Amino acid sequence: MASDQDIQTASYELPLAQDQPVDSEAKVAESPLPEPLLVQNVQWFCQFRWMVIATLAAFGVFGLFPGLIARVGMRAPGLWPFVTAAILTATNLIFLAWARAK
């Protein structure tokens, strides 16, 4: 069995970047990812949001039928699923228009 003196701990020291000037505006403007990849990410998130919008809209439509809601043991959601879906739809259209412009 190994004693405490025989066990070695691996460590690595990260050097500080002291040679580079600190410019907060330059760091915000620069992106480590290429622009086509960022646009592709925007499009992927918009596709995901379309699924969320469809789910919210379906939940809102489901809530329009009180008999179905009562069977499941839920209360009618009101208008919030439709309002949320509308806001997400508007933001999706804005993001997609911006991504296509790039």
CSV table of C-alpha atoms in Angstrom, one decimal:
chain,number,residue,atom,x,y,z
A,1,MET,CA,0.0,0.0,0.0
A,2,ALA,CA,1.3,3.5,-0.9
A,3,SER,CA,2.1,5.9,1.9
A,4,ASP,CA,1.1,9.6,1.8
A,5,GLN,CA,4.7,10.4,0.8
A,6,ASP,CA,4.6,8.2,-2.3
A,7,ILE,CA,1.5,9.9,-3.8
A,8,GLN,CA,2.2,12.7,-6.3
A,9,THR,CA,-0.3,15.4,-7.2
A,10,ALA,CA,-0.4,16.6,-10.8
A,11,SER,CA,-0.7,20.3,-11.2
A,12,TYR,CA,-0.5,22.9,-13.9
A,13,GLU,CA,0.0,26.6,-13.5
A,14,LEU,CA,-1.6,28.8,-16.1
A,15,PRO,CA,0.6,31.8,-17.0
A,16,LEU,CA,-1.0,35.2,-16.7
A,17,ALA,CA,-1.2,37.2,-20.0
A,18,GLN,CA,0.6,40.3,-18.8
A,19,ASP,CA,2.0,41.2,-22.2
A,20,GLN,CA,-1.3,42.1,-23.7
A,21,PRO,CA,-3.0,45.4,-22.9
A,22,VAL,CA,-6.4,45.2,-21.3
A,23,ASP,CA,-9.0,46.7,-23.6
A,24,SER,CA,-12.6,45.8,-22.6
A,25,GLU,CA,-14.1,47.2,-25.9
A,26,ALA,CA,-11.7,45.1,-28.0
A,27,LYS,CA,-12.6,41.9,-26.1
A,28,VAL,CA,-16.3,42.5,-26.6
A,29,ALA,CA,-15.9,43.2,-30.4
A,30,GLU,CA,-13.8,40.1,-31.0
A,31,SER,CA,-15.4,36.7,-31.1
A,32,PRO,CA,-13.5,33.5,-30.8
A,33,LEU,CA,-16.1,31.8,-33.2
A,34,PRO,CA,-16.3,32.5,-36.9
A,35,GLU,CA,-19.4,34.4,-38.0
A,36,PRO,CA,-20.9,31.6,-40.2
A,37,LEU,CA,-20.9,29.4,-37.1
A,38,LEU,CA,-22.6,32.0,-35.1
A,39,VAL,CA,-25.3,32.5,-37.7
A,40,GLN,CA,-25.7,28.7,-37.9
A,41,ASN,CA,-26.2,28.7,-34.1
A,42,VAL,CA,-28.8,31.4,-34.4
A,43,GLN,CA,-30.7,29.4,-36.9
A,44,TRP,CA,-30.5,26.2,-34.8
A,45,PHE,CA,-31.9,28.0,-31.7
A,46,CYS,CA,-34.7,29.5,-33.9
A,47,GLN,CA,-35.6,26.0,-35.0
A,48,PHE,CA,-35.7,24.9,-31.4
A,49,ARG,CA,-37.9,27.8,-30.5
A,50,TRP,CA,-40.4,26.8,-33.3
A,51,MET,CA,-40.9,23.6,-31.4
A,52,VAL,CA,-41.4,25.5,-28.2
A,53,ILE,CA,-43.9,27.8,-29.9
A,54,ALA,CA,-45.8,24.8,-31.3
A,55,THR,CA,-46.0,23.2,-27.8
A,56,LEU,CA,-47.2,26.4,-26.3
A,57,ALA,CA,-49.8,26.9,-29.0
A,58,ALA,CA,-51.0,23.3,-28.6
A,59,PHE,CA,-51.3,23.8,-24.8
A,60,GLY,CA,-53.3,27.0,-25.4
A,61,VAL,CA,-55.6,25.2,-27.8
A,62,PHE,CA,-55.9,22.3,-25.3
A,63,GLY,CA,-56.9,24.9,-22.7
A,64,LEU,CA,-59.8,26.1,-24.8
A,65,PHE,CA,-61.6,22.8,-24.1
A,66,PRO,CA,-62.5,22.8,-20.3
A,67,GLY,CA,-63.8,19.2,-20.4
A,68,LEU,CA,-60.4,17.9,-21.5
A,69,ILE,CA,-58.5,20.0,-19.0
A,70,ALA,CA,-60.7,18.9,-16.2
A,71,ARG,CA,-60.1,15.2,-17.1
A,72,VAL,CA,-56.4,15.6,-16.8
A,73,GLY,CA,-56.8,17.5,-13.5
A,74,MET,CA,-55.5,20.9,-14.7
A,75,ARG,CA,-56.9,24.4,-14.8
A,76,ALA,CA,-57.4,26.3,-18.0
A,77,PRO,CA,-54.2,28.2,-18.7
A,78,GLY,CA,-55.9,31.4,-20.0
A,79,LEU,CA,-54.1,33.4,-22.7
A,80,TRP,CA,-50.5,33.2,-21.5
A,81,PRO,CA,-49.5,30.3,-23.8
A,82,PHE,CA,-50.8,32.3,-26.8
A,83,VAL,CA,-49.1,35.5,-25.7
A,84,THR,CA,-45.8,33.7,-25.0
A,85,ALA,CA,-46.0,31.9,-28.4
A,86,ALA,CA,-46.6,35.3,-30.1
A,87,ILE,CA,-43.6,36.9,-28.5
A,88,LEU,CA,-41.4,34.0,-29.3
A,89,THR,CA,-42.7,34.0,-32.9
A,90,ALA,CA,-41.8,37.7,-33.2
A,91,THR,CA,-38.3,37.3,-31.8
A,92,ASN,CA,-37.7,34.3,-34.0
A,93,LEU,CA,-38.7,36.2,-37.1
A,94,ILE,CA,-36.4,39.1,-36.1
A,95,PHE,CA,-33.4,36.7,-35.4
A,96,LEU,CA,-33.9,34.9,-38.6
A,97,ALA,CA,-34.1,38.1,-40.6
A,98,TRP,CA,-30.9,39.2,-38.9
A,99,ALA,CA,-29.2,35.9,-39.6
A,100,ARG,CA,-30.1,36.0,-43.3
A,101,ALA,CA,-28.8,39.5,-43.6
A,102,LYS,CA,-25.3,38.4,-42.4
